[in-house]
Tab-separated table of C-alpha atoms in Angstrom:
chain	number	residue	atom	x	y	z
F	1	UNK	CA	58.930	40.032	134.405
F	2	UNK	CA	59.698	43.600	134.131
F	3	UNK	CA	57.541	45.825	132.121
F	4	UNK	CA	58.927	46.936	128.830
F	5	UNK	CA	58.217	50.527	128.110
F	6	UNK	CA	56.301	51.256	124.982
F	7	UNK	CA	59.052	53.402	123.569
F	8	UNK	CA	61.802	51.010	124.509
F	9	UNK	CA	62.735	50.242	120.943
F	10	UNK	CA	63.803	53.763	120.240
F	11	UNK	CA	65.402	54.458	123.600
F	12	UNK	CA	69.120	54.895	123.914
F	13	UNK	CA	69.538	51.726	125.957
F	14	UNK	CA	67.878	49.507	123.357
F	15	UNK	CA	69.824	51.049	120.554
F	16	UNK	CA	73.027	50.637	122.511
F	17	UNK	CA	72.309	46.969	123.126
F	18	UNK	CA	71.596	46.477	119.450
F	19	UNK	CA	74.808	48.305	118.636
F	20	UNK	CA	76.743	45.977	120.933
F	21	UNK	CA	75.196	43.017	119.157
F	22	UNK	CA	76.152	44.576	115.863
F	23	UNK	CA	72.636	45.039	114.560
F	24	UNK	CA	72.631	48.759	114.330
F	25	UNK	CA	75.110	51.583	114.222
F	26	UNK	CA	74.744	54.490	116.530
F	27	UNK	CA	73.510	57.335	114.450
F	28	UNK	CA	73.597	61.015	115.026
F	29	UNK	CA	71.090	62.101	117.600
F	30	UNK	CA	68.098	63.738	116.064
F	31	UNK	CA	68.804	67.234	117.255
F	32	UNK	CA	72.137	67.415	115.453
F	33	UNK	CA	70.707	68.607	112.086
F	34	UNK	CA	68.752	71.289	113.904
F	35	UNK	CA	71.832	72.356	115.741
F	36	UNK	CA	73.827	72.404	112.502
F	37	UNK	CA	71.199	74.519	110.832
F	38	UNK	CA	71.347	76.988	113.660
F	39	UNK	CA	75.135	77.083	113.460
F	40	UNK	CA	74.990	77.731	109.738
F	41	UNK	CA	72.591	80.568	110.221
F	42	UNK	CA	74.782	82.121	112.873
F	43	UNK	CA	77.844	81.755	110.730
F	44	UNK	CA	76.105	83.324	107.735
F	45	UNK	CA	75.064	86.216	109.935
F	46	UNK	CA	78.628	86.585	111.175
F	47	UNK	CA	79.914	86.589	107.619
F	48	UNK	CA	77.425	89.210	106.617
F	49	UNK	CA	78.492	91.319	109.567
F	50	UNK	CA	82.172	90.859	108.730
F	51	UNK	CA	81.580	91.705	105.106
F	52	UNK	CA	79.793	94.834	106.110
F	53	UNK	CA	82.659	95.624	108.434
F	54	UNK	CA	85.322	94.982	105.806
F	55	UNK	CA	83.826	97.198	103.143
F	56	UNK	CA	82.535	100.291	104.856
F	57	UNK	CA	80.390	102.612	102.784
F	58	UNK	CA	82.752	104.872	100.937
F	59	UNK	CA	81.968	108.468	101.669
F	60	UNK	CA	83.119	111.503	99.838
F	61	UNK	CA	85.577	113.119	102.228
F	62	UNK	CA	84.689	116.587	100.994
F	63	UNK	CA	80.980	116.065	101.678
F	64	UNK	CA	81.169	116.986	105.361
F	65	UNK	CA	83.227	120.050	104.647
F	66	UNK	CA	80.769	121.191	101.956
F	67	UNK	CA	77.737	120.721	104.187
F	68	UNK	CA	79.430	122.516	107.046
F	69	UNK	CA	80.334	125.393	104.823
F	70	UNK	CA	76.815	125.677	103.458
F	71	UNK	CA	74.949	125.524	106.721
F	72	UNK	CA	77.213	127.643	108.863
F	73	UNK	CA	77.269	130.525	106.451
F	74	UNK	CA	80.982	130.653	105.888
F	75	UNK	CA	80.830	130.034	102.186
F	76	UNK	CA	82.718	133.262	101.544
F	77	UNK	CA	85.541	131.895	103.671
F	78	UNK	CA	85.957	128.972	101.309
F	79	UNK	CA	86.087	131.330	98.327
F	80	UNK	CA	88.635	133.483	100.111
F	81	UNK	CA	90.586	130.396	101.067
F	82	UNK	CA	90.786	129.216	97.461
F	83	UNK	CA	91.786	132.633	96.159
F	84	UNK	CA	94.387	133.097	98.877
F	85	UNK	CA	95.817	129.637	98.266
F	86	UNK	CA	96.337	130.424	94.584
F	87	UNK	CA	97.778	133.860	95.393
F	88	UNK	CA	100.171	132.434	97.970
F	89	UNK	CA	101.294	129.728	95.562
F	90	UNK	CA	101.922	132.253	92.809
F	91	UNK	CA	103.785	134.559	95.217
F	92	UNK	CA	106.089	131.803	96.428
F	93	UNK	CA	106.723	130.699	92.840
F	94	UNK	CA	107.544	134.292	91.885
F	95	UNK	CA	110.015	134.714	94.762
F	96	UNK	CA	111.737	131.458	93.962
F	97	UNK	CA	111.963	132.167	90.235
F	98	UNK	CA	113.238	135.697	90.950
F	99	UNK	CA	115.964	134.244	93.133
F	100	UNK	CA	117.097	131.888	90.403
F	101	UNK	CA	118.367	134.958	88.524
F	102	UNK	CA	120.948	135.567	91.264
F	103	UNK	CA	122.231	132.045	91.412
F	104	UNK	CA	125.640	131.374	89.926
F	105	UNK	CA	125.597	129.808	86.478
F	106	UNK	CA	125.584	126.071	86.168
F	107	UNK	CA	129.160	124.922	86.708
F	108	UNK	CA	130.586	128.428	86.930
F	109	UNK	CA	133.776	128.983	88.866
F	110	UNK	CA	132.349	131.530	91.295
F	111	UNK	CA	129.817	129.026	92.603
F	112	UNK	CA	130.330	128.361	96.327
F	113	UNK	CA	130.115	124.652	95.590
F	114	UNK	CA	133.316	124.802	93.585
F	115	UNK	CA	135.798	125.186	96.397
F	116	UNK	CA	139.147	123.509	96.739
F	117	UNK	CA	137.630	120.287	98.143
F	118	UNK	CA	135.713	119.315	95.038
F	119	UNK	CA	138.636	120.499	92.919
F	120	UNK	CA	140.890	118.166	94.815
F	121	UNK	CA	138.414	115.291	94.377
F	122	UNK	CA	138.162	115.909	90.660
F	123	UNK	CA	141.860	116.326	90.007
F	124	UNK	CA	143.271	113.653	92.287
F	125	UNK	CA	140.323	111.303	92.696
F	126	UNK	CA	141.071	108.960	89.843
F	127	UNK	CA	144.699	108.697	90.816
F	128	UNK	CA	144.096	108.185	94.523
F	129	UNK	CA	141.157	105.832	94.500
F	130	UNK	CA	141.492	104.289	91.064
F	131	UNK	CA	137.903	104.869	89.956
F	132	UNK	CA	136.580	106.483	86.809
F	133	UNK	CA	133.236	107.257	88.450
F	134	UNK	CA	134.334	109.906	90.934
F	135	UNK	CA	131.032	109.751	92.845
F	136	UNK	CA	131.626	106.164	93.925
F	137	UNK	CA	135.190	106.985	94.887
F	138	UNK	CA	133.864	109.883	96.891
F	139	UNK	CA	131.237	108.045	98.873
F	140	UNK	CA	133.185	104.866	99.480
F	141	UNK	CA	136.769	106.033	99.754
F	142	UNK	CA	136.915	109.674	100.833
F	143	UNK	CA	133.713	109.569	102.827
F	144	UNK	CA	133.825	105.868	103.580
F	145	UNK	CA	133.035	106.368	107.234
F	146	UNK	CA	129.813	108.165	106.353
F	147	UNK	CA	128.676	105.377	104.029
F	148	UNK	CA	129.601	102.851	106.689
F	149	UNK	CA	127.191	104.602	109.056
F	150	UNK	CA	124.479	104.665	106.404
F	151	UNK	CA	124.746	100.925	105.928
F	152	UNK	CA	124.393	100.479	109.676
F	153	UNK	CA	121.299	102.666	109.585
F	154	UNK	CA	119.754	100.252	107.073
F	155	UNK	CA	120.668	97.291	109.263
F	156	UNK	CA	119.297	98.854	112.449
F	157	UNK	CA	116.081	99.950	110.724
F	158	UNK	CA	115.364	96.379	109.656
F	159	UNK	CA	116.157	95.071	113.127
F	160	UNK	CA	113.828	97.645	114.702
F	161	UNK	CA	110.963	96.743	112.352
F	162	UNK	CA	111.490	93.054	113.087
F	163	UNK	CA	111.417	93.698	116.842
F	164	UNK	CA	108.226	95.758	116.587
F	165	UNK	CA	106.455	93.183	114.422
F	166	UNK	CA	107.504	90.327	116.682
F	167	UNK	CA	106.243	92.233	119.727
F	168	UNK	CA	102.815	92.641	118.167
F	169	UNK	CA	101.824	88.991	118.154
F	170	UNK	CA	99.905	88.563	114.968
F	171	UNK	CA	97.065	86.117	115.410
F	172	UNK	CA	97.030	85.273	111.760
F	173	UNK	CA	99.339	86.318	108.942
F	174	UNK	CA	98.224	89.011	106.554
F	175	UNK	CA	98.571	86.611	103.645
F	176	UNK	CA	96.935	83.261	104.219
F	177	UNK	CA	99.056	80.262	103.338
F	178	UNK	CA	96.952	78.919	100.480
F	179	UNK	CA	95.936	82.304	99.184
F	180	UNK	CA	99.224	83.515	97.830
F	181	UNK	CA	99.962	80.572	95.560
F	182	UNK	CA	99.114	80.552	91.878
F	183	UNK	CA	99.477	84.256	91.258
F	184	UNK	CA	98.000	86.118	88.354
F	185	UNK	CA	98.947	84.446	85.076
F	186	UNK	CA	99.855	87.688	83.322
F	187	UNK	CA	102.091	88.724	86.187
F	188	UNK	CA	103.715	85.303	86.348
F	189	UNK	CA	104.444	85.235	82.628
F	190	UNK	CA	105.952	88.704	82.621
F	191	UNK	CA	107.881	88.079	85.823
F	192	UNK	CA	109.429	84.979	84.306
F	193	UNK	CA	110.884	87.180	81.566
F	194	UNK	CA	111.721	90.228	83.629
F	195	UNK	CA	113.158	88.866	86.881
F	196	UNK	CA	116.382	87.437	85.399
F	197	UNK	CA	116.933	90.652	83.434
F	198	UNK	CA	116.377	92.746	86.550
F	199	UNK	CA	118.842	90.647	88.528
F	200	UNK	CA	121.358	90.864	85.715
F	201	UNK	CA	121.003	94.608	85.476
F	202	UNK	CA	121.269	94.979	89.254
F	203	UNK	CA	124.441	92.932	89.294
F	204	UNK	CA	125.835	94.982	86.394
F	205	UNK	CA	125.160	98.237	88.232
F	206	UNK	CA	126.687	96.776	91.382
F	207	UNK	CA	129.894	95.473	89.838
F	208	UNK	CA	130.301	98.385	87.465
F	209	UNK	CA	129.843	100.935	90.227
F	210	UNK	CA	133.376	102.287	90.080
F	211	UNK	CA	133.320	102.651	86.303
F	212	UNK	CA	129.910	104.070	85.464
F	213	UNK	CA	127.049	105.729	87.320
F	214	UNK	CA	125.671	103.319	89.854
F	215	UNK	CA	127.199	101.593	92.811
F	216	UNK	CA	126.121	99.686	95.854
F	217	UNK	CA	122.980	101.544	96.791
F	218	UNK	CA	121.378	101.734	93.359
F	219	UNK	CA	122.405	98.236	92.323
F	220	UNK	CA	121.163	96.834	95.601
F	221	UNK	CA	117.864	98.639	95.163
F	222	UNK	CA	117.441	97.090	91.698
F	223	UNK	CA	118.205	93.614	93.010
F	224	UNK	CA	115.839	94.086	95.945
F	225	UNK	CA	113.101	95.149	93.542
F	226	UNK	CA	113.749	91.986	91.539
F	227	UNK	CA	113.390	89.883	94.677
F	228	UNK	CA	110.154	91.645	95.566
F	229	UNK	CA	108.778	91.074	92.060
F	230	UNK	CA	109.693	87.405	92.265
F	231	UNK	CA	108.023	86.861	95.615
F	232	UNK	CA	104.975	88.891	94.584
F	233	UNK	CA	104.414	86.787	91.481
F	234	UNK	CA	105.479	83.296	92.549
F	235	UNK	CA	104.614	83.420	96.244
F	236	UNK	CA	106.694	83.309	99.378
F	237	UNK	CA	107.071	79.544	99.410
F	238	UNK	CA	108.957	79.466	96.136
F	239	UNK	CA	111.048	82.432	97.215
F	240	UNK	CA	111.941	80.572	100.390
F	241	UNK	CA	113.543	77.838	98.287
F	242	UNK	CA	116.508	80.087	97.617
F	243	UNK	CA	116.033	82.946	100.055
F	244	UNK	CA	114.707	82.002	103.466
F	245	UNK	CA	115.347	83.535	106.852
F	246	UNK	CA	118.539	81.558	107.445
F	247	UNK	CA	120.144	82.680	104.189
F	248	UNK	CA	118.873	86.184	104.837
F	249	UNK	CA	120.597	86.268	108.232
F	250	UNK	CA	123.842	84.929	106.796
F	251	UNK	CA	123.901	87.368	103.873
F	252	UNK	CA	122.851	90.405	105.836
F	253	UNK	CA	125.045	89.975	108.903
F	254	UNK	CA	127.910	88.493	106.931
F	255	UNK	CA	128.038	91.328	104.436
F	256	UNK	CA	127.899	93.943	107.191
F	257	UNK	CA	130.688	92.233	109.136
F	258	UNK	CA	132.865	91.904	106.036
F	259	UNK	CA	132.210	95.535	105.223
F	260	UNK	CA	133.234	96.486	108.756
F	261	UNK	CA	136.445	94.495	108.394
F	262	UNK	CA	137.289	96.144	105.076
F	263	UNK	CA	136.529	99.648	106.266
F	264	UNK	CA	138.538	99.126	109.463
F	265	UNK	CA	141.465	97.980	107.355
F	266	UNK	CA	140.988	101.013	105.161
F	267	UNK	CA	140.967	103.349	108.158
F	268	UNK	CA	144.034	101.715	109.696
F	269	UNK	CA	146.005	102.194	106.537
F	270	UNK	CA	145.209	105.907	106.553
F	271	UNK	CA	141.766	105.944	104.911
F	272	UNK	CA	143.522	106.345	101.614
F	273	UNK	CA	144.027	103.994	98.750
F	274	UNK	CA	147.707	104.853	98.456
F	275	UNK	CA	148.949	103.344	101.703
F	276	UNK	CA	146.889	100.185	101.390
F	277	UNK	CA	148.670	97.061	100.190
F	278	UNK	CA	145.840	96.173	97.821
F	279	UNK	CA	146.806	97.382	94.359
F	280	UNK	CA	144.569	99.953	92.744
F	281	UNK	CA	144.999	98.469	89.311
F	282	UNK	CA	144.460	100.295	86.081
F	283	UNK	CA	141.578	102.723	86.204
F	284	UNK	CA	138.747	101.680	83.919
F	285	UNK	CA	139.016	97.938	84.388
F	286	UNK	CA	136.531	95.839	86.302
F	287	UNK	CA	139.124	94.488	88.732
F	288	UNK	CA	140.538	97.766	89.905
F	289	UNK	CA	140.085	100.464	92.508
F	290	UNK	CA	141.196	98.303	95.418
F	291	UNK	CA	138.596	97.973	98.139
F	292	UNK	CA	135.845	99.842	96.325
F	293	UNK	CA	134.577	96.898	94.278
F	294	UNK	CA	134.087	94.474	97.220
F	295	UNK	CA	132.612	97.230	99.352
F	296	UNK	CA	130.159	98.061	96.559
F	297	UNK	CA	129.052	94.433	96.341
F	298	UNK	CA	128.623	94.159	100.115
F	299	UNK	CA	126.643	97.398	100.324
F	300	UNK	CA	124.463	96.186	97.452
F	301	UNK	CA	123.703	92.901	99.219
F	302	UNK	CA	122.834	94.817	102.358
F	303	UNK	CA	120.466	97.152	100.516
F	304	UNK	CA	118.797	94.299	98.608
F	305	UNK	CA	118.232	92.372	101.827
F	306	UNK	CA	116.798	95.459	103.512
F	307	UNK	CA	114.347	96.134	100.705
F	308	UNK	CA	113.126	92.562	100.537
F	309	UNK	CA	112.947	92.330	104.327
F	310	UNK	CA	110.695	95.376	104.587
F	311	UNK	CA	108.383	93.972	101.922
F	312	UNK	CA	108.200	90.531	103.485
F	313	UNK	CA	107.890	91.812	107.039
F	314	UNK	CA	104.983	94.077	106.266
F	315	UNK	CA	103.238	91.607	103.987
F	316	UNK	CA	103.398	88.390	105.985
F	317	UNK	CA	105.121	89.285	109.220
F	318	UNK	CA	108.261	87.222	108.746
F	319	UNK	CA	110.949	86.668	106.177
Q	1	UNK	CA	118.648	120.679	55.558
Q	2	UNK	CA	118.484	117.025	56.536
Q	3	UNK	CA	119.354	117.994	60.103
Q	4	UNK	CA	116.303	120.186	60.165
Q	5	UNK	CA	114.097	117.389	58.879
Q	6	UNK	CA	115.378	115.041	61.583
Q	7	UNK	CA	115.004	117.722	64.224
Q	8	UNK	CA	111.450	118.624	63.232
Q	9	UNK	CA	110.479	114.949	63.117
Q	10	UNK	CA	111.838	114.475	66.627
Q	11	UNK	CA	110.112	117.649	67.772
Q	12	UNK	CA	106.790	116.401	66.410
Q	13	UNK	CA	107.250	113.118	68.268
Q	14	UNK	CA	108.170	114.796	71.550
Q	15	UNK	CA	105.374	117.345	71.324
Q	16	UNK	CA	102.930	114.540	70.511
Q	17	UNK	CA	104.107	112.707	73.623
Q	18	UNK	CA	103.668	115.816	75.720
Q	19	UNK	CA	100.155	116.324	74.346
Q	20	UNK	CA	99.245	112.724	75.149
Q	21	UNK	CA	100.520	113.074	78.692
Q	22	UNK	CA	98.603	116.334	79.031
Q	23	UNK	CA	95.449	114.525	77.907
Q	24	UNK	CA	96.204	111.777	80.394
Q	25	UNK	CA	96.561	114.270	83.220
Q	26	UNK	CA	93.288	115.903	82.166
Q	27	UNK	CA	91.513	112.555	82.092
Q	28	UNK	CA	92.978	111.609	85.447
Q	29	UNK	CA	91.215	114.536	87.071
Q	30	UNK	CA	88.059	114.495	84.966
Q	31	UNK	CA	86.942	110.908	85.475
Q	32	UNK	CA	85.441	109.913	88.801
Q	33	UNK	CA	85.719	106.141	88.817
Q	34	UNK	CA	89.013	104.415	89.523
Q	35	UNK	CA	89.041	102.180	86.431
Q	36	UNK	CA	88.370	105.111	84.101
Q	37	UNK	CA	91.107	107.132	85.726
Q	38	UNK	CA	93.444	104.171	85.463
Q	39	UNK	CA	92.770	104.010	81.745
Q	40	UNK	CA	93.884	107.621	81.403
Q	41	UNK	CA	96.964	107.114	83.557
Q	42	UNK	CA	98.050	103.987	81.686
Q	43	UNK	CA	98.016	105.950	78.428
Q	44	UNK	CA	100.590	108.306	79.919
Q	45	UNK	CA	102.728	105.381	81.043
Q	46	UNK	CA	102.902	103.782	77.625
Q	47	UNK	CA	102.092	105.959	74.626
Q	48	UNK	CA	103.386	109.278	75.943
Q	49	UNK	CA	106.675	107.858	77.129
Q	50	UNK	CA	107.051	105.896	73.884
Q	51	UNK	CA	106.646	109.064	71.799
Q	52	UNK	CA	109.006	111.156	73.946
Q	53	UNK	CA	111.710	108.490	74.023
Q	54	UNK	CA	111.348	107.867	70.267
Q	55	UNK	CA	111.857	111.572	69.734
Q	56	UNK	CA	114.997	111.478	71.848
Q	57	UNK	CA	116.253	108.461	69.897
Q	58	UNK	CA	115.689	110.294	66.607
Q	59	UNK	CA	117.612	113.318	67.876
Q	60	UNK	CA	120.447	111.200	69.223
Q	61	UNK	CA	120.924	109.044	66.138
Q	62	UNK	CA	122.183	105.490	66.183
Q	63	UNK	CA	124.419	104.972	69.205
Q	64	UNK	CA	124.657	103.004	72.432
Q	65	UNK	CA	122.579	105.644	74.197
Q	66	UNK	CA	119.748	105.104	71.713
Q	67	UNK	CA	119.912	101.378	72.385
Q	68	UNK	CA	119.577	102.039	76.095
Q	69	UNK	CA	116.583	104.322	75.479
Q	70	UNK	CA	115.022	101.566	73.375
Q	71	UNK	CA	115.551	99.103	76.212
Q	72	UNK	CA	113.796	101.541	78.539
Q	73	UNK	CA	110.833	101.580	76.135
Q	74	UNK	CA	110.738	97.772	76.070
Q	75	UNK	CA	110.914	97.569	79.864
Q	76	UNK	CA	108.163	100.131	80.341
Q	77	UNK	CA	105.903	98.440	77.813
Q	78	UNK	CA	106.415	95.174	79.650
Q	79	UNK	CA	105.987	96.493	83.146
Q	80	UNK	CA	103.442	99.276	82.972
Q	81	UNK	CA	100.480	97.379	81.445
Q	82	UNK	CA	101.031	94.532	83.887
Q	83	UNK	CA	100.986	96.839	86.882
Q	84	UNK	CA	97.876	98.556	85.517
Q	85	UNK	CA	96.258	95.152	85.081
Q	86	UNK	CA	97.063	94.206	88.680
Q	87	UNK	CA	95.710	97.492	90.011
Q	88	UNK	CA	92.506	97.066	87.999
Q	89	UNK	CA	92.188	93.488	89.251
Q	90	UNK	CA	92.505	94.710	92.826
Q	91	UNK	CA	89.941	97.415	92.184
Q	92	UNK	CA	87.453	94.907	90.767
Q	93	UNK	CA	87.907	92.662	93.797
Q	94	UNK	CA	87.684	95.389	96.409
Q	95	UNK	CA	85.382	98.029	94.959
Q	96	UNK	CA	81.910	98.229	96.421
Q	97	UNK	CA	80.387	100.437	93.742
Q	98	UNK	CA	81.580	98.519	90.731
Q	99	UNK	CA	78.044	97.793	89.560
Q	100	UNK	CA	77.121	101.460	89.512
Q	101	UNK	CA	80.030	102.419	87.345
Q	102	UNK	CA	80.547	99.753	84.748
Q	103	UNK	CA	78.851	97.015	82.840
Q	104	UNK	CA	79.456	93.593	84.280
Q	105	UNK	CA	79.223	90.444	82.123
Q	106	UNK	CA	76.238	89.174	84.068
Q	107	UNK	CA	74.180	92.313	83.691
Q	108	UNK	CA	71.784	92.969	80.844
Q	109	UNK	CA	72.625	95.677	78.430
Q	110	UNK	CA	69.302	97.481	78.760
Q	111	UNK	CA	70.068	98.858	82.194
Q	112	UNK	CA	73.341	100.421	81.220
Q	113	UNK	CA	72.106	102.023	77.994
Q	114	UNK	CA	69.396	103.883	79.847
Q	115	UNK	CA	71.712	105.428	82.391
């Protein structure tokens, strides 16, 4: 008969046997609460440290400069610096204002801006491009190649930012997943009223670009701002329901490719609205001015995508 | 004569708007704490612009341009207070010296009246 140890009842073996027989469930070992307590303390300490790290003591940036000036005896230099700054500012203002007197009058004929080029644009622009807003005709028809390059600049800038942000592997997104939902109620209420109006106005500016001040770039900027407002107030998940990365790729690349096609056609037919088969229509109507209206819409989509992409890329690291 | 009345009315409105924005600029540099400065800046965004644009509407008379100016007023009065509210919200969340500068709901009133 083997000797039973006095503490057998509480030993692991006895408890295990009882557990097998179904008399007792294995409970947490006694040191677990202690361990948990220690963990909690460590975590609280970590949090305190992080909090301290996150909100550094805000220091007046001028404090160092003031102390330095006081103790190194160069107080007079600061006085001189202030006086000289004001004097220099006044002198530059005086020179500039004096020079205004020699500038040609606003819209006068002797102005070097008014050469035969702008005269030609003003006199023949409406006839040749079919627009009533000469500026749009200028930047999309006469200088279409330039605008084409600008649109590519937007595209390449977004691509470069995406490459850089993908290279820097973010361990966690800037905006946590649960954090962004349920935005501020005031913002949400106002955004519900304003976002449709902003989109409508952006589309109006876009489509009306050849008739009134506006055009692709400004209309696209308005629409991009509307998208940003929407995603800022309702969160990225609800924005992704109608504008996720797939749709973004299709819209952005598709509009640039279509734009390229149109501008290549325009260049092949002599970079002039006259030789193109597409009718110019009657100036002043929405459906007129040949290629300018579709190009405006494509440029606007490109700009809107770029604006939203920059916002989304910098805020959460992806579109 | 009536032209002069309309013109002087518009001038009073525009000058009032300019004065308000001047006050706002003054307050922006006088106050030290972010929420106080925001209060001054928000006044410029709403009241000053309202007065200036109303003056322009009065000068212009009833036309499509006046309607557009009115829409600008409506848009600004929608958007500007909301953005101010969001900025203030952010400041309250982030600021570390909020307790030194303003009276929080939890605090007793005695402490703030002394300072």
